[in-house]
Amino acid sequence: MKGDYQDLVDEISALLGAPATLENRDFRLIAFGAHDSDDDLAMDPVRTRSILTRQSTAAVRSWFEGFGIARATGPVRIPAAPDAGVFRGRICLPVRYRGIVQGYVWLLDQEPGAPGPDPAALSAAMEVAQRIGVLLAEEAKAGADLSREFQAVLTAGRGWQQDMAVAALRAALGPAGDGLHAAVCVAPWPGEAPASVPGAAAVCVVPRRGGGAGEPGEAPGTGGTGGLALAVLLRLRSTDALAPALTAVARLLPRAPEPAAAAVGAGAGAGGAGPRKQAAARTSAGASAPAAGVGGPTGAASARPASARPATTGPATAGPATAAPGTAGAPAGTSPADPHRMTAGVADPVRGLADLPAAWEQAVAAARAAVAEPRLGPVAQWSRIGPYRLLASLGADPVDDPAARPLLAPAHRELARTAEVFLDCAGQAGRAAAALGIHRQTLYYRLGRVEQLTGLDLDAGEDRLLLHMALKASRLA
């Protein structure tokens, strides 16, 4: 398939007398023509990064999309914008299939004042772009057609059944089955699988497991729209290149409102100023700006909760309230965990398919952690969810330890939050009091109440570990 794309890109390059580059609709590089020019402006930062990293950033994508390329049915000319890293203008040939954009062919435009490609050559190049669109659509459809084999791997019992399911999926994928993949879980999923997911080798819907909350009155992980999860097997080019996978996953989730966001396409013809402003408004945290060049309180002493803290017969003057209204079920954190919020979990990359079942468990655990700890989501990577890597593997049933049970009652949510923050701060009273916004004396009083309720000694390492894990596990319930 890759050879087919390269041949077609070379054909367009020959027709228009300029090196062409093919990217899918996520601006991920598929093929590019040879470039033997001595013109330094031809290899600007945007083009160089696209070829070297085989992808463009979200900021660059937004900037180019601001010129309406996703809606265009014919060639689109984009002027040069040196401040955005685009030293030469571009000609974009939208690659479509049955009205749906599948990707883009890019060419460097001529210098200002020089004649560009004649209309007949552009028309012939668009016909080649249509053939590319057919191939891209067929490739996406092939991934959807593997839903049965993929689903069998994820639902088969361990042992020979699972081994047979993995063998069947490997045979269906062919040589691509030995490449790098990442398993993704999106839950809860409202219905059928999408027709295609960019960069996916296979997509399916499976019963949701692992403590997912269903509709009110349902048992966890059963029935209703809360009982389904979307499984995606994403192709990767390297273990370090997860950005395209995370971008594709984020697009499966409901889009958060964007106040003051500019309308798509506004100012598209104003020499690039309008699209750049749109890109700045839409760029997610951590994404570099287009000009960056893309193909697109410490030292506190450890507290002694029981023996070392000053005696007190009542609470000291408390600081600001720390529990948000309605957070009875969330002992810590500033946002209550919503069991019906759609989240996604991404497993560590795996080579080949032998470890796919284990990768799926990682993805499920990461999606659950994103619900338990909103700060981890909405797209959580398994490698970054900390203790939830172990807790989420304990099963769907909540961990109900008798020592922690009284503390987890709604009447004691402030004490539970205090204990969790204290333990998150490694038992450092100064850090914990600052995080909670309370006086250190108030912290000591509350910790004393925690020990009375639980019967645990917060000076003992094992008791601390038990309580800390019980508080974290309660978020997964």
Short mmCIF file of C-alpha atoms in Angstrom, two decimals:
data_model
loop_
_atom_site.label_atom_id
_atom_site.label_comp_id
_atom_site.label_asym_id
_atom_site.label_seq_id
_atom_site.Cartn_x
_atom_site.Cartn_y
_atom_site.Cartn_z
CA MET A 1 0.00 0.00 0.00
CA LYS A 2 2.80 2.41 0.88
CA GLY A 3 4.39 1.81 -2.51
CA ASP A 4 1.11 2.71 -4.19
CA TYR A 5 1.00 6.02 -2.36
CA GLN A 6 4.59 6.80 -3.29
CA ASP A 7 3.95 6.08 -6.96
CA LEU A 8 0.94 8.37 -6.99
CA VAL A 9 2.82 11.15 -5.20
CA ASP A 10 5.64 10.85 -7.71
CA GLU A 11 3.05 11.08 -10.51
CA ILE A 12 1.72 14.35 -9.11
CA SER A 13 5.26 15.68 -8.72
CA ALA A 14 5.93 14.93 -12.39
CA LEU A 15 2.68 16.55 -13.52
CA LEU A 16 3.30 19.79 -11.67
CA GLY A 17 7.09 19.89 -11.77
CA ALA A 18 7.41 20.26 -8.00
CA PRO A 19 8.04 17.82 -5.12
CA ALA A 20 4.75 16.71 -3.58
CA THR A 21 4.01 15.54 -0.03
CA LEU A 22 1.06 13.37 1.00
CA GLU A 23 -0.42 13.54 4.50
CA ASN A 24 -3.57 11.98 5.91
CA ARG A 25 -6.32 14.13 7.34
CA ASP A 26 -4.51 14.20 10.69
CA PHE A 27 -1.46 15.72 8.94
CA ARG A 28 0.54 12.55 9.39
CA LEU A 29 3.11 12.03 6.64
CA ILE A 30 2.44 9.13 4.27
CA ALA A 31 4.77 9.78 1.33
CA PHE A 32 6.87 12.58 -0.15
CA GLY A 33 8.62 13.27 -3.42
CA ALA A 34 12.37 13.74 -3.86
CA HIS A 35 13.65 17.28 -3.40
CA ASP A 36 16.91 18.23 -5.11
CA SER A 37 16.60 22.01 -5.22
CA ASP A 38 19.26 24.34 -3.82
CA ASP A 39 16.57 26.82 -2.80
CA ASP A 40 16.85 27.17 1.00
CA LEU A 41 13.36 28.63 1.17
CA ALA A 42 11.92 25.37 -0.13
CA MET A 43 12.85 23.46 3.03
CA ASP A 44 11.27 25.79 5.58
CA PRO A 45 10.75 24.72 9.23
CA VAL A 46 7.22 23.47 8.60
CA ARG A 47 8.18 21.23 5.69
CA THR A 48 11.39 20.03 7.35
CA ARG A 49 9.65 18.99 10.56
CA SER A 50 6.87 17.28 8.65
CA ILE A 51 9.37 15.08 6.82
CA LEU A 52 11.70 14.42 9.76
CA THR A 53 9.03 13.69 12.40
CA ARG A 54 6.41 12.42 9.94
CA GLN A 55 3.72 14.57 11.49
CA SER A 56 2.60 18.14 12.12
CA THR A 57 1.62 19.77 15.38
CA ALA A 58 -1.94 20.72 16.31
CA ALA A 59 -1.05 24.39 15.91
CA VAL A 60 0.15 23.95 12.33
CA ARG A 61 -2.87 21.84 11.48
CA SER A 62 -5.21 24.55 12.79
CA TRP A 63 -3.31 27.23 10.89
CA PHE A 64 -3.60 25.47 7.54
CA GLU A 65 -7.20 24.37 8.16
CA GLY A 66 -8.03 28.02 8.65
CA PHE A 67 -7.76 28.40 4.86
CA GLY A 68 -10.73 26.06 4.37
CA ILE A 69 -8.79 23.07 3.01
CA ALA A 70 -11.03 20.57 4.84
CA ARG A 71 -14.04 21.86 2.89
CA ALA A 72 -12.39 22.58 -0.43
CA THR A 73 -13.02 20.38 -3.47
CA GLY A 74 -10.26 21.87 -5.60
CA PRO A 75 -6.72 23.25 -5.25
CA VAL A 76 -6.21 25.83 -2.49
CA ARG A 77 -3.40 28.38 -2.62
CA ILE A 78 -1.90 29.38 0.73
CA PRO A 79 0.43 32.40 0.85
CA ALA A 80 3.82 32.38 2.52
CA ALA A 81 3.98 33.42 6.19
CA PRO A 82 7.63 33.59 7.35
CA ASP A 83 6.65 34.41 10.94
CA ALA A 84 4.77 31.09 11.05
CA GLY A 85 7.70 29.12 9.61
CA VAL A 86 6.14 28.96 6.11
CA PHE A 87 8.78 30.57 3.89
CA ARG A 88 7.17 29.50 0.60
CA GLY A 89 3.53 29.48 -0.36
CA ARG A 90 1.73 26.16 -0.68
CA ILE A 91 -0.69 24.56 -3.07
CA CYS A 92 -2.97 22.10 -1.30
CA LEU A 93 -4.83 19.40 -3.24
CA PRO A 94 -7.60 18.00 -1.00
CA VAL A 95 -7.79 14.20 -1.18
CA ARG A 96 -11.43 13.19 -0.97
CA TYR A 97 -13.54 10.08 -1.37
CA ARG A 98 -17.30 10.34 -1.73
CA GLY A 99 -17.20 13.88 -0.38
CA ILE A 100 -15.17 13.03 2.74
CA VAL A 101 -11.67 14.41 3.08
CA GLN A 102 -9.11 11.63 3.50
CA GLY A 103 -5.89 13.65 3.35
CA TYR A 104 -3.94 16.35 1.55
CA VAL A 105 -1.29 16.60 -1.14
CA TRP A 106 1.04 19.56 -0.62
CA LEU A 107 3.25 21.31 -3.15
CA LEU A 108 5.47 24.36 -2.92
CA ASP A 109 4.04 27.27 -4.90
CA GLN A 110 6.13 29.35 -7.27
CA GLU A 111 7.80 32.55 -6.18
CA PRO A 112 5.51 35.63 -6.27
CA GLY A 113 5.22 36.87 -9.82
CA ALA A 114 6.27 33.57 -11.38
CA PRO A 115 3.67 31.59 -13.32
CA GLY A 116 2.21 28.66 -11.38
CA PRO A 117 0.99 25.30 -12.69
CA ASP A 118 -1.39 25.58 -15.61
CA PRO A 119 -5.05 24.62 -15.02
CA ALA A 120 -4.78 21.45 -17.10
CA ALA A 121 -1.90 20.13 -15.01
CA LEU A 122 -3.75 20.96 -11.78
CA SER A 123 -6.84 19.18 -13.08
CA ALA A 124 -4.80 16.07 -13.89
CA ALA A 125 -3.17 16.21 -10.44
CA MET A 126 -6.61 16.36 -8.81
CA GLU A 127 -7.57 13.18 -10.66
CA VAL A 128 -4.54 11.46 -9.16
CA ALA A 129 -5.54 12.84 -5.74
CA GLN A 130 -8.91 11.17 -6.18
CA ARG A 131 -7.20 7.83 -6.73
CA ILE A 132 -5.25 8.41 -3.53
CA GLY A 133 -8.56 9.09 -1.77
CA VAL A 134 -9.87 5.68 -2.84
CA LEU A 135 -6.81 3.96 -1.37
CA LEU A 136 -7.04 5.87 1.92
CA ALA A 137 -10.74 5.10 2.25
CA GLU A 138 -10.15 1.41 1.53
CA GLU A 139 -7.41 1.31 4.16
CA ALA A 140 -9.72 2.85 6.74
CA LYS A 141 -12.48 0.42 5.83
CA ALA A 142 -10.09 -2.51 6.21
CA GLY A 143 -9.50 -1.47 9.82
CA ALA A 144 -13.24 -1.39 10.46
CA ASP A 145 -13.62 -4.82 8.85
CA LEU A 146 -11.32 -6.30 11.50
CA SER A 147 -13.72 -5.44 14.30
CA ARG A 148 -14.81 -9.06 14.76
CA GLU A 149 -11.24 -10.39 15.08
CA PHE A 150 -10.24 -7.51 17.38
CA GLN A 151 -13.30 -8.01 19.57
CA ALA A 152 -12.53 -11.72 19.87
CA VAL A 153 -9.07 -10.96 21.27
CA LEU A 154 -10.50 -8.63 23.91
CA THR A 155 -13.35 -10.89 25.03
CA ALA A 156 -11.82 -14.38 24.78
CA GLY A 157 -10.99 -16.25 27.95
CA ARG A 158 -7.36 -16.67 28.85
CA GLY A 159 -5.51 -19.63 27.44
CA TRP A 160 -5.93 -21.32 24.10
CA GLN A 161 -9.04 -19.31 23.14
CA GLN A 162 -7.18 -16.06 23.51
CA ASP A 163 -4.15 -17.43 21.70
CA MET A 164 -6.32 -18.46 18.75
CA ALA A 165 -8.01 -15.06 18.66
CA VAL A 166 -4.63 -13.28 18.62
CA ALA A 167 -3.43 -15.57 15.81
CA ALA A 168 -6.55 -14.78 13.77
CA LEU A 169 -6.09 -11.03 14.19
CA ARG A 170 -2.40 -11.31 13.26
CA ALA A 171 -3.30 -13.21 10.10
CA ALA A 172 -5.91 -10.60 9.17
CA LEU A 173 -3.49 -7.71 9.67
CA GLY A 174 -0.72 -9.38 7.70
CA PRO A 175 2.81 -7.95 8.05
CA ALA A 176 1.38 -4.87 9.83
CA GLY A 177 0.51 -7.14 12.75
CA ASP A 178 4.19 -7.26 13.73
CA GLY A 179 4.44 -3.48 14.01
CA LEU A 180 3.97 -1.13 16.94
CA HIS A 181 0.47 -0.61 18.29
CA ALA A 182 -1.25 1.10 21.20
CA ALA A 183 -4.53 -0.13 22.70
CA VAL A 184 -7.09 2.53 23.58
CA CYS A 185 -10.25 2.32 25.69
CA VAL A 186 -12.93 5.02 25.45
CA ALA A 187 -15.75 4.67 27.99
CA PRO A 188 -18.62 4.90 28.37
CA TRP A 189 -19.36 4.59 24.65
CA PRO A 190 -22.92 5.43 23.55
CA GLY A 191 -23.47 2.95 20.72
CA GLU A 192 -21.90 1.53 17.59
CA ALA A 193 -18.25 1.93 16.65
CA PRO A 194 -17.39 4.84 14.32
CA ALA A 195 -16.95 3.98 10.66
CA SER A 196 -13.25 4.80 10.90
CA VAL A 197 -10.71 6.27 13.29
CA PRO A 198 -7.61 7.92 11.77
CA GLY A 199 -4.52 5.79 12.30
CA ALA A 200 -6.51 2.79 13.59
CA ALA A 201 -5.76 -0.77 12.54
CA ALA A 202 -9.00 -2.03 14.12
CA VAL A 203 -11.99 -0.66 16.01
CA CYS A 204 -14.78 -2.41 17.93
CA VAL A 205 -17.24 -2.03 20.79
CA VAL A 206 -16.98 -4.36 23.77
CA PRO A 207 -18.83 -4.76 27.09
CA ARG A 208 -17.44 -2.36 29.62
CA ARG A 209 -15.63 -3.88 32.57
CA GLY A 210 -13.65 -2.70 35.54
CA GLY A 211 -16.00 -0.76 37.76
CA GLY A 212 -17.61 1.47 35.21
CA ALA A 213 -20.83 2.96 36.51
CA GLY A 214 -23.96 2.33 34.52
CA GLU A 215 -27.26 4.10 34.80
CA PRO A 216 -28.67 4.79 38.31
CA GLY A 217 -29.77 1.54 39.88
CA GLU A 218 -27.54 -0.63 37.67
CA ALA A 219 -24.66 -2.72 38.86
CA PRO A 220 -21.24 -1.33 37.85
CA GLY A 221 -20.23 -2.27 34.35
CA THR A 222 -23.59 -3.63 33.28
CA GLY A 223 -26.48 -2.49 31.13
CA GLY A 224 -27.40 0.86 29.62
CA THR A 225 -25.08 3.09 27.71
CA GLY A 226 -22.59 2.81 30.56
CA GLY A 227 -22.09 -0.85 29.74
CA LEU A 228 -20.08 -0.33 26.54
CA ALA A 229 -16.54 0.73 25.75
CA LEU A 230 -14.91 1.59 22.43
CA ALA A 231 -11.70 -0.31 21.75
CA VAL A 232 -9.19 1.08 19.26
CA LEU A 233 -5.96 -0.50 18.04
CA LEU A 234 -3.78 2.39 16.87
CA ARG A 235 -0.76 2.00 14.61
CA LEU A 236 2.42 3.71 15.81
CA ARG A 237 5.65 4.57 14.02
CA SER A 238 7.79 4.59 17.17
CA THR A 239 7.41 4.23 20.93
CA ASP A 240 8.28 7.92 21.33
CA ALA A 241 5.67 9.18 18.85
CA LEU A 242 2.45 8.94 20.85
CA ALA A 243 1.29 12.45 19.99
CA PRO A 244 -0.69 11.42 16.86
CA ALA A 245 -2.37 8.62 18.82
CA LEU A 246 -3.34 10.96 21.64
CA THR A 247 -4.68 13.48 19.14
CA ALA A 248 -6.80 10.84 17.41
CA VAL A 249 -8.17 9.65 20.75
CA ALA A 250 -8.99 13.15 21.96
CA ARG A 251 -11.17 13.66 18.89
CA LEU A 252 -13.36 10.75 19.96
CA LEU A 253 -14.34 12.55 23.15
CA PRO A 254 -16.99 15.26 23.44
CA ARG A 255 -15.47 18.63 22.62
CA ALA A 256 -15.39 21.09 25.52
CA PRO A 257 -16.83 24.55 24.82
CA GLU A 258 -14.26 27.05 23.60
CA PRO A 259 -15.30 30.56 24.63
CA ALA A 260 -14.10 33.34 22.38
CA ALA A 261 -12.87 30.82 19.79
CA ALA A 262 -12.76 32.27 16.31
CA ALA A 263 -15.01 30.77 13.65
CA VAL A 264 -13.21 28.33 11.36
CA GLY A 265 -12.16 30.00 8.16
CA ALA A 266 -12.52 33.58 9.40
CA GLY A 267 -9.94 35.74 7.71
CA ALA A 268 -8.74 32.84 5.57
CA GLY A 269 -7.69 35.07 2.76
CA ALA A 270 -6.00 37.78 4.77
CA GLY A 271 -2.45 36.73 4.13
CA GLY A 272 -2.57 34.11 6.87
CA ALA A 273 -3.32 36.45 9.81
CA GLY A 274 -6.79 35.05 10.45
CA PRO A 275 -5.79 31.37 10.52
CA ARG A 276 -2.86 32.08 12.81
CA LYS A 277 -5.19 33.68 15.34
CA GLN A 278 -7.50 30.69 15.09
CA ALA A 279 -4.60 28.33 15.65
CA ALA A 280 -3.55 30.22 18.75
CA ALA A 281 -7.08 29.99 20.14
CA ARG A 282 -7.41 26.29 19.43
CA THR A 283 -3.94 25.05 20.33
CA SER A 284 -4.08 22.71 23.30
CA ALA A 285 -1.83 23.10 26.32
CA GLY A 286 1.69 22.05 25.53
CA ALA A 287 1.42 22.38 21.74
CA SER A 288 4.02 24.56 20.14
CA ALA A 289 3.06 27.59 18.11
CA PRO A 290 3.37 27.43 14.33
CA ALA A 291 6.46 29.60 14.44
CA ALA A 292 8.26 26.84 16.29
CA GLY A 293 8.36 24.93 13.03
CA VAL A 294 6.20 21.91 12.58
CA GLY A 295 4.96 19.76 9.69
CA GLY A 296 2.16 21.17 10.78
CA PRO A 297 6.65 24.72 49.83
CA THR A 298 9.57 22.30 50.16
CA GLY A 299 11.87 21.32 52.97
CA ALA A 300 9.11 20.81 55.57
CA ALA A 301 9.93 18.31 58.29
CA SER A 302 8.00 15.04 58.25
CA ALA A 303 5.04 15.16 60.63
CA ARG A 304 4.63 12.78 63.51
CA PRO A 305 0.85 12.40 63.49
CA ALA A 306 0.41 10.80 66.90
CA SER A 307 3.38 11.19 69.19
CA ALA A 308 5.11 14.33 67.93
CA ARG A 309 2.21 16.68 67.34
CA PRO A 310 1.11 19.06 70.10
CA ALA A 311 -1.84 17.96 72.22
CA THR A 312 -5.12 19.70 71.58
CA THR A 313 -8.63 19.27 72.88
CA GLY A 314 -10.42 20.74 69.92
CA PRO A 315 -9.94 22.07 66.46
CA ALA A 316 -7.78 25.09 65.89
CA THR A 317 -9.11 27.89 63.79
CA ALA A 318 -9.68 26.37 60.41
CA GLY A 319 -8.56 27.83 57.15
CA PRO A 320 -10.72 28.10 54.06
CA ALA A 321 -13.10 25.28 53.36
CA THR A 322 -11.53 22.79 51.00
CA ALA A 323 -14.35 20.48 50.00
CA ALA A 324 -16.37 21.47 47.01
CA PRO A 325 -20.14 21.11 47.35
CA GLY A 326 -21.39 17.76 46.20
CA THR A 327 -18.12 15.91 46.60
CA ALA A 328 -19.31 13.46 49.20
CA GLY A 329 -17.96 10.52 47.25
CA ALA A 330 -14.60 12.08 46.45
CA PRO A 331 -12.26 12.21 49.40
CA ALA A 332 -9.63 14.28 47.64
CA GLY A 333 -9.09 16.48 44.62
CA THR A 334 -10.82 19.67 43.66
CA SER A 335 -13.27 18.14 41.16
CA PRO A 336 -15.76 15.39 41.92
CA ALA A 337 -15.38 12.27 39.85
CA ASP A 338 -18.31 11.86 37.48
CA PRO A 339 -18.79 8.14 36.73
CA HIS A 340 -20.69 9.00 33.53
CA ARG A 341 -17.98 11.28 32.10
CA MET A 342 -16.45 9.89 28.93
CA THR A 343 -12.73 9.31 29.29
CA ALA A 344 -10.03 7.48 27.37
CA GLY A 345 -7.11 5.34 28.44
CA VAL A 346 -4.02 4.67 26.35
CA ALA A 347 -1.80 1.66 27.02
CA ASP A 348 1.95 1.47 26.61
CA PRO A 349 2.99 0.67 23.02
CA VAL A 350 3.45 -3.02 22.21
CA ARG A 351 5.25 -4.62 19.27
CA GLY A 352 3.31 -7.44 17.73
CA LEU A 353 0.03 -8.73 19.11
CA ALA A 354 1.08 -11.26 21.77
CA ASP A 355 0.81 -8.64 24.52
CA LEU A 356 -2.39 -7.05 23.19
CA PRO A 357 -4.70 -8.53 25.90
CA ALA A 358 -2.44 -7.11 28.62
CA ALA A 359 -2.28 -3.77 26.78
CA TRP A 360 -6.08 -3.67 26.71
CA GLU A 361 -6.14 -4.13 30.50
CA GLN A 362 -3.78 -1.17 30.76
CA ALA A 363 -6.06 0.97 28.59
CA VAL A 364 -9.11 0.06 30.67
CA ALA A 365 -7.24 0.87 33.88
CA ALA A 366 -6.14 4.25 32.51
CA ALA A 367 -9.69 5.15 31.46
CA ARG A 368 -10.95 4.26 34.96
CA ALA A 369 -8.19 6.34 36.54
CA ALA A 370 -9.19 9.35 34.41
CA VAL A 371 -12.67 9.14 35.93
CA ALA A 372 -11.34 8.69 39.48
CA GLU A 373 -8.84 11.55 39.16
CA PRO A 374 -10.06 14.25 36.73
CA ARG A 375 -6.57 15.79 36.75
CA LEU A 376 -5.34 12.71 34.85
CA GLY A 377 -7.84 13.03 32.03
CA PRO A 378 -9.79 13.12 29.93
CA VAL A 379 -7.12 11.13 28.04
CA ALA A 380 -4.91 9.23 30.50
CA GLN A 381 -1.78 7.23 29.67
CA TRP A 382 -1.27 4.07 31.70
CA SER A 383 2.36 4.99 32.33
CA ARG A 384 1.26 8.16 34.14
CA ILE A 385 -1.59 7.07 36.42
CA GLY A 386 0.60 6.18 39.41
CA PRO A 387 -1.02 3.95 42.07
CA TYR A 388 -4.06 3.36 39.89
CA ARG A 389 -1.92 1.01 37.80
CA LEU A 390 -2.27 -1.46 40.68
CA LEU A 391 -5.62 -0.43 42.11
CA ALA A 392 -7.50 -0.62 38.82
CA SER A 393 -6.30 -4.20 38.36
CA LEU A 394 -7.99 -5.35 41.56
CA GLY A 395 -11.31 -5.84 39.77
CA ALA A 396 -14.65 -4.13 39.44
CA ASP A 397 -15.69 -4.50 43.09
CA PRO A 398 -14.64 -1.62 45.33
CA VAL A 399 -12.05 -2.30 47.99
CA ASP A 400 -13.98 -2.31 51.26
CA ASP A 401 -11.53 -2.43 54.15
CA PRO A 402 -13.23 -2.35 57.57
CA ALA A 403 -10.64 0.04 58.98
CA ALA A 404 -11.26 2.68 56.32
CA ARG A 405 -15.04 2.15 56.04
CA PRO A 406 -16.05 4.67 58.79
CA LEU A 407 -13.79 7.34 57.29
CA LEU A 408 -15.37 6.95 53.85
CA ALA A 409 -18.86 7.74 55.13
CA PRO A 410 -20.29 10.97 53.65
CA ALA A 411 -20.29 12.59 57.11
CA HIS A 412 -16.48 12.39 57.23
CA ARG A 413 -15.54 13.44 53.70
CA GLU A 414 -13.50 16.39 55.01
CA LEU A 415 -11.46 14.08 57.23
CA ALA A 416 -10.98 11.65 54.35
CA ARG A 417 -9.76 14.43 52.11
CA THR A 418 -7.39 15.65 54.82
CA ALA A 419 -5.93 12.16 55.28
CA GLU A 420 -5.46 11.65 51.53
CA VAL A 421 -3.75 14.98 51.01
CA PHE A 422 -1.51 14.33 54.03
CA LEU A 423 -0.51 10.95 52.63
CA ASP A 424 -0.09 12.38 49.10
CA CYS A 425 2.38 14.84 50.66
CA ALA A 426 4.43 11.93 52.07
CA GLY A 427 3.39 12.78 55.60
CA GLN A 428 4.86 16.28 55.51
CA ALA A 429 2.59 18.41 57.68
CA GLY A 430 3.71 21.76 56.28
CA ARG A 431 3.02 20.78 52.68
CA ALA A 432 -0.30 19.15 53.56
CA ALA A 433 -1.54 22.14 55.58
CA ALA A 434 -0.59 24.48 52.73
CA ALA A 435 -2.34 22.28 50.15
CA LEU A 436 -5.48 22.16 52.27
CA GLY A 437 -5.38 25.85 53.18
CA ILE A 438 -5.57 25.17 56.92
CA HIS A 439 -3.42 25.81 59.98
CA ARG A 440 -1.01 23.06 60.96
CA GLN A 441 -2.81 22.70 64.34
CA THR A 442 -6.05 22.03 62.47
CA LEU A 443 -4.27 19.39 60.43
CA TYR A 444 -3.02 17.63 63.58
CA TYR A 445 -6.50 17.68 65.09
CA ARG A 446 -8.05 16.15 61.99
CA LEU A 447 -5.39 13.45 61.75
CA GLY A 448 -6.11 12.54 65.36
CA ARG A 449 -9.78 12.14 64.45
CA VAL A 450 -8.77 9.95 61.50
CA GLU A 451 -6.83 7.64 63.81
CA GLN A 452 -9.79 7.45 66.19
CA LEU A 453 -12.20 6.52 63.38
CA THR A 454 -9.97 3.97 61.69
CA GLY A 455 -7.98 2.53 64.58
CA LEU A 456 -4.85 2.98 62.44
CA ASP A 457 -1.54 4.45 63.58
CA LEU A 458 -0.38 7.06 61.09
CA ASP A 459 3.15 6.72 62.48
CA ALA A 460 3.24 3.13 61.14
CA GLY A 461 4.27 2.69 57.51
CA GLU A 462 1.96 -0.27 56.83
CA ASP A 463 -1.04 1.51 58.35
CA ARG A 464 -0.29 4.56 56.19
CA LEU A 465 -0.07 2.37 53.11
CA LEU A 466 -3.36 0.63 53.91
CA LEU A 467 -5.22 3.88 54.42
CA HIS A 468 -3.67 5.56 51.39
CA MET A 469 -4.64 2.69 49.09
CA ALA A 470 -8.15 2.48 50.57
CA LEU A 471 -8.71 6.18 49.91
CA LYS A 472 -7.42 5.92 46.33
CA ALA A 473 -9.43 2.76 45.67
CA SER A 474 -12.61 4.46 46.87
CA ARG A 475 -12.39 6.70 43.82
CA LEU A 476 -12.69 3.70 41.52
CA ALA A 477 -15.87 2.45 43.22
#
